[in-house]
């Protein structure tokens, strides 16, 4: 998906708007569906939608060694570890706390980029700017924090690990940005991530009873269509 320069601000604003609502939708979906299974449903649905768009547009899915490596890095780093750990961690913390923790993403991206991208060294002014923006966001939502206990700390650690996994994979993509289009990359990455999430669910979650409520299904569909297929394609 190619966005002209004049559309970049609108695209950015739309991504912010969509992703600002996804934390609550995740919390709603995992209230009735186990977290890894819920994430797998989200990304299987989103990858199917993107595959349909790819077929309509006549895009080609490449299977070179470099392309496959990129698919797996994004699939495992961003969608399997990144969102698998986020869904799992959100079981123990408020959705607002999850959102606060994801504010650390720019800092983690900058740290990984410092070592992986020669032209994006983290200098003092960048560091101060990132910390300032993080402090401002945390100040705005400080009243939504929660009392820390063992489960809350567990959730916080899981979400922070998910942010680190996503940051590393996104920097790797930045390093190879010319090698693959956003539609194909997200479709393959989400599909690979969904397979991993489904396998993790089969091993660790109860499959004896499936309790699909209307609110959970609607939340998964919203996350798949808007929070994944649309937002991730525009983001990349």
PDB file of N, CA and C in Angstrom, residues 122-168:
ATOM      1  N   UNK A 122      21.217   6.725  18.725  1.00  0.00           N
ATOM      2  CA  UNK A 122      20.457   7.409  19.774  1.00  0.00           C
ATOM      3  C   UNK A 122      21.352   8.441  20.442  1.00  0.00           C
ATOM      4  N   UNK A 123      21.066   9.729  20.183  1.00  0.00           N
ATOM      5  CA  UNK A 123      21.849  10.780  20.824  1.00  0.00           C
ATOM      6  C   UNK A 123      21.088  11.350  22.026  1.00  0.00           C
ATOM      7  N   UNK A 124      21.701  12.289  22.710  1.00  0.00           N
ATOM      8  CA  UNK A 124      21.120  12.841  23.939  1.00  0.00           C
ATOM      9  C   UNK A 124      19.777  13.509  23.683  1.00  0.00           C
ATOM     10  N   UNK A 125      19.669  14.283  22.600  1.00  0.00           N
ATOM     11  CA  UNK A 125      18.432  15.021  22.348  1.00  0.00           C
ATOM     12  C   UNK A 125      17.282  14.092  21.981  1.00  0.00           C
ATOM     13  N   UNK A 126      17.571  13.060  21.228  1.00  0.00           N
ATOM     14  CA  UNK A 126      16.528  12.071  20.925  1.00  0.00           C
ATOM     15  C   UNK A 126      16.053  11.384  22.205  1.00  0.00           C
ATOM     16  N   UNK A 127      17.009  11.039  23.039  1.00  0.00           N
ATOM     17  CA  UNK A 127      16.676  10.359  24.295  1.00  0.00           C
ATOM     18  C   UNK A 127      15.804  11.248  25.177  1.00  0.00           C
ATOM     19  N   UNK A 128      16.173  12.518  25.297  1.00  0.00           N
ATOM     20  CA  UNK A 128      15.394  13.463  26.113  1.00  0.00           C
ATOM     21  C   UNK A 128      13.997  13.644  25.512  1.00  0.00           C
ATOM     22  N   UNK A 129      13.905  13.736  24.190  1.00  0.00           N
ATOM     23  CA  UNK A 129      12.607  13.906  23.543  1.00  0.00           C
ATOM     24  C   UNK A 129      11.687  12.723  23.784  1.00  0.00           C
ATOM     25  N   UNK A 130      12.241  11.516  23.685  1.00  0.00           N
ATOM     26  CA  UNK A 130      11.440  10.310  23.916  1.00  0.00           C
ATOM     27  C   UNK A 130      10.973  10.237  25.364  1.00  0.00           C
ATOM     28  N   UNK A 131      11.879  10.496  26.302  1.00  0.00           N
ATOM     29  CA  UNK A 131      11.503  10.460  27.717  1.00  0.00           C
ATOM     30  C   UNK A 131      10.451  11.512  28.041  1.00  0.00           C
ATOM     31  N   UNK A 132      10.568  12.681  27.418  1.00  0.00           N
ATOM     32  CA  UNK A 132       9.588  13.747  27.655  1.00  0.00           C
ATOM     33  C   UNK A 132       8.202  13.329  27.189  1.00  0.00           C
ATOM     34  N   UNK A 133       8.138  12.747  26.006  1.00  0.00           N
ATOM     35  CA  UNK A 133       6.838  12.313  25.489  1.00  0.00           C
ATOM     36  C   UNK A 133       6.254  11.186  26.341  1.00  0.00           C
ATOM     37  N   UNK A 134       7.113  10.265  26.794  1.00  0.00           N
ATOM     38  CA  UNK A 134       6.647   9.182  27.651  1.00  0.00           C
ATOM     39  C   UNK A 134       6.121   9.728  28.973  1.00  0.00           C
ATOM     40  N   UNK A 135       6.853  10.672  29.559  1.00  0.00           N
ATOM     41  CA  UNK A 135       6.444  11.257  30.835  1.00  0.00           C
ATOM     42  C   UNK A 135       5.102  11.969  30.693  1.00  0.00           C
ATOM     43  N   UNK A 136       4.923  12.672  29.578  1.00  0.00           N
ATOM     44  CA  UNK A 136       3.666  13.369  29.349  1.00  0.00           C
ATOM     45  C   UNK A 136       2.492  12.421  29.259  1.00  0.00           C
ATOM     46  N   UNK A 137       2.672  11.323  28.525  1.00  0.00           N
ATOM     47  CA  UNK A 137       1.595  10.347  28.378  1.00  0.00           C
ATOM     48  C   UNK A 137       1.255   9.702  29.714  1.00  0.00           C
ATOM     49  N   UNK A 138       2.276   9.312  30.465  1.00  0.00           N
ATOM     50  CA  UNK A 138       2.048   8.679  31.765  1.00  0.00           C
ATOM     51  C   UNK A 138       1.352   9.644  32.713  1.00  0.00           C
ATOM     52  N   UNK A 139       1.714  10.930  32.656  1.00  0.00           N
ATOM     53  CA  UNK A 139       1.086  11.936  33.504  1.00  0.00           C
ATOM     54  C   UNK A 139      -0.404  12.066  33.190  1.00  0.00           C
ATOM     55  N   UNK A 140      -0.741  12.017  31.890  1.00  0.00           N
ATOM     56  CA  UNK A 140      -2.134  12.147  31.474  1.00  0.00           C
ATOM     57  C   UNK A 140      -2.984  11.005  32.021  1.00  0.00           C
ATOM     58  N   UNK A 141      -2.436   9.792  32.044  1.00  0.00           N
ATOM     59  CA  UNK A 141      -3.233   8.617  32.423  1.00  0.00           C
ATOM     60  C   UNK A 141      -2.843   8.063  33.787  1.00  0.00           C
ATOM     61  N   UNK A 142      -2.172   8.873  34.600  1.00  0.00           N
ATOM     62  CA  UNK A 142      -1.665   8.356  35.867  1.00  0.00           C
ATOM     63  C   UNK A 142      -2.783   7.863  36.788  1.00  0.00           C
ATOM     64  N   UNK A 143      -3.971   8.447  36.692  1.00  0.00           N
ATOM     65  CA  UNK A 143      -5.063   8.032  37.556  1.00  0.00           C
ATOM     66  C   UNK A 143      -5.623   6.669  37.214  1.00  0.00           C
ATOM     67  N   UNK A 144      -5.191   6.086  36.085  1.00  0.00           N
ATOM     68  CA  UNK A 144      -5.703   4.790  35.668  1.00  0.00           C
ATOM     69  C   UNK A 144      -4.762   3.647  36.051  1.00  0.00           C
ATOM     70  N   UNK A 145      -3.737   3.945  36.835  1.00  0.00           N
ATOM     71  CA  UNK A 145      -2.819   2.898  37.276  1.00  0.00           C
ATOM     72  C   UNK A 145      -3.519   1.972  38.254  1.00  0.00           C
ATOM     73  N   UNK A 146      -2.901   0.914  38.672  1.00  0.00           N
ATOM     74  CA  UNK A 146      -3.540  -0.022  39.573  1.00  0.00           C
ATOM     75  C   UNK A 146      -2.582  -0.432  40.674  1.00  0.00           C
ATOM     76  N   UNK A 147      -3.157  -0.993  41.739  1.00  0.00           N
ATOM     77  CA  UNK A 147      -2.341  -1.462  42.857  1.00  0.00           C
ATOM     78  C   UNK A 147      -1.485  -2.643  42.405  1.00  0.00           C
ATOM     79  N   UNK A 148      -0.208  -2.585  42.745  1.00  0.00           N
ATOM     80  CA  UNK A 148       0.700  -3.640  42.311  1.00  0.00           C
ATOM     81  C   UNK A 148       0.614  -4.846  43.242  1.00  0.00           C
ATOM     82  N   UNK A 149       0.451  -6.013  42.665  1.00  0.00           N
ATOM     83  CA  UNK A 149       0.557  -7.266  43.398  1.00  0.00           C
ATOM     84  C   UNK A 149       1.341  -8.223  42.507  1.00  0.00           C
ATOM     85  N   UNK A 150       1.446  -9.477  42.900  1.00  0.00           N
ATOM     86  CA  UNK A 150       2.253 -10.428  42.138  1.00  0.00           C
ATOM     87  C   UNK A 150       1.732 -10.579  40.714  1.00  0.00           C
ATOM     88  N   UNK A 151       0.407 -10.702  40.551  1.00  0.00           N
ATOM     89  CA  UNK A 151      -0.163 -10.868  39.219  1.00  0.00           C
ATOM     90  C   UNK A 151       0.028  -9.621  38.357  1.00  0.00           C
ATOM     91  N   UNK A 152      -0.140  -8.450  38.981  1.00  0.00           N
ATOM     92  CA  UNK A 152       0.035  -7.205  38.228  1.00  0.00           C
ATOM     93  C   UNK A 152       1.473  -7.074  37.744  1.00  0.00           C
ATOM     94  N   UNK A 153       2.433  -7.404  38.605  1.00  0.00           N
ATOM     95  CA  UNK A 153       3.846  -7.340  38.205  1.00  0.00           C
ATOM     96  C   UNK A 153       4.121  -8.329  37.077  1.00  0.00           C
ATOM     97  N   UNK A 154       3.527  -9.523  37.180  1.00  0.00           N
ATOM     98  CA  UNK A 154       3.668 -10.522  36.123  1.00  0.00           C
ATOM     99  C   UNK A 154       3.141  -9.974  34.803  1.00  0.00           C
ATOM    100  N   UNK A 155       1.966  -9.343  34.843  1.00  0.00           N
ATOM    101  CA  UNK A 155       1.383  -8.774  33.636  1.00  0.00           C
ATOM    102  C   UNK A 155       2.247  -7.675  33.047  1.00  0.00           C
ATOM    103  N   UNK A 156       2.797  -6.817  33.902  1.00  0.00           N
ATOM    104  CA  UNK A 156       3.651  -5.714  33.449  1.00  0.00           C
ATOM    105  C   UNK A 156       4.904  -6.246  32.767  1.00  0.00           C
ATOM    106  N   UNK A 157       5.533  -7.253  33.369  1.00  0.00           N
ATOM    107  CA  UNK A 157       6.746  -7.840  32.783  1.00  0.00           C
ATOM    108  C   UNK A 157       6.441  -8.466  31.423  1.00  0.00           C
ATOM    109  N   UNK A 158       5.320  -9.188  31.328  1.00  0.00           N
ATOM    110  CA  UNK A 158       4.957  -9.823  30.059  1.00  0.00           C
ATOM    111  C   UNK A 158       4.731  -8.789  28.958  1.00  0.00           C
ATOM    112  N   UNK A 159       4.033  -7.706  29.295  1.00  0.00           N
ATOM    113  CA  UNK A 159       3.762  -6.674  28.291  1.00  0.00           C
ATOM    114  C   UNK A 159       5.050  -5.972  27.871  1.00  0.00           C
ATOM    115  N   UNK A 160       5.932  -5.683  28.821  1.00  0.00           N
ATOM    116  CA  UNK A 160       7.202  -5.042  28.472  1.00  0.00           C
ATOM    117  C   UNK A 160       8.043  -5.947  27.569  1.00  0.00           C
ATOM    118  N   UNK A 161       8.026  -7.249  27.824  1.00  0.00           N
ATOM    119  CA  UNK A 161       8.737  -8.181  26.949  1.00  0.00           C
ATOM    120  C   UNK A 161       8.114  -8.188  25.555  1.00  0.00           C
ATOM    121  N   UNK A 162       6.793  -8.062  25.505  1.00  0.00           N
ATOM    122  CA  UNK A 162       6.119  -8.028  24.201  1.00  0.00           C
ATOM    123  C   UNK A 162       6.513  -6.779  23.420  1.00  0.00           C
ATOM    124  N   UNK A 163       6.633  -5.649  24.113  1.00  0.00           N
ATOM    125  CA  UNK A 163       7.043  -4.410  23.459  1.00  0.00           C
ATOM    126  C   UNK A 163       8.458  -4.544  22.904  1.00  0.00           C
ATOM    127  N   UNK A 164       9.338  -5.156  23.681  1.00  0.00           N
ATOM    128  CA  UNK A 164      10.721  -5.353  23.230  1.00  0.00           C
ATOM    129  C   UNK A 164      10.777  -6.246  21.992  1.00  0.00           C
ATOM    130  N   UNK A 165       9.976  -7.314  21.981  1.00  0.00           N
ATOM    131  CA  UNK A 165       9.955  -8.219  20.824  1.00  0.00           C
ATOM    132  C   UNK A 165       9.454  -7.497  19.583  1.00  0.00           C
ATOM    133  N   UNK A 166       8.402  -6.698  19.733  1.00  0.00           N
ATOM    134  CA  UNK A 166       7.863  -5.946  18.600  1.00  0.00           C
ATOM    135  C   UNK A 166       8.859  -4.893  18.104  1.00  0.00           C
ATOM    136  N   UNK A 167       9.508  -4.216  19.042  1.00  0.00           N
ATOM    137  CA  UNK A 167      10.483  -3.184  18.671  1.00  0.00           C
ATOM    138  C   UNK A 167      11.629  -3.784  17.863  1.00  0.00           C
ATOM    139  N   UNK A 168      12.153  -4.912  18.310  1.00  0.00           N
ATOM    140  CA  UNK A 168      13.268  -5.544  17.613  1.00  0.00           C
ATOM    141  C   UNK A 168      12.880  -5.964  16.197  1.00  0.00           C
TER     142      UNK A 168
END
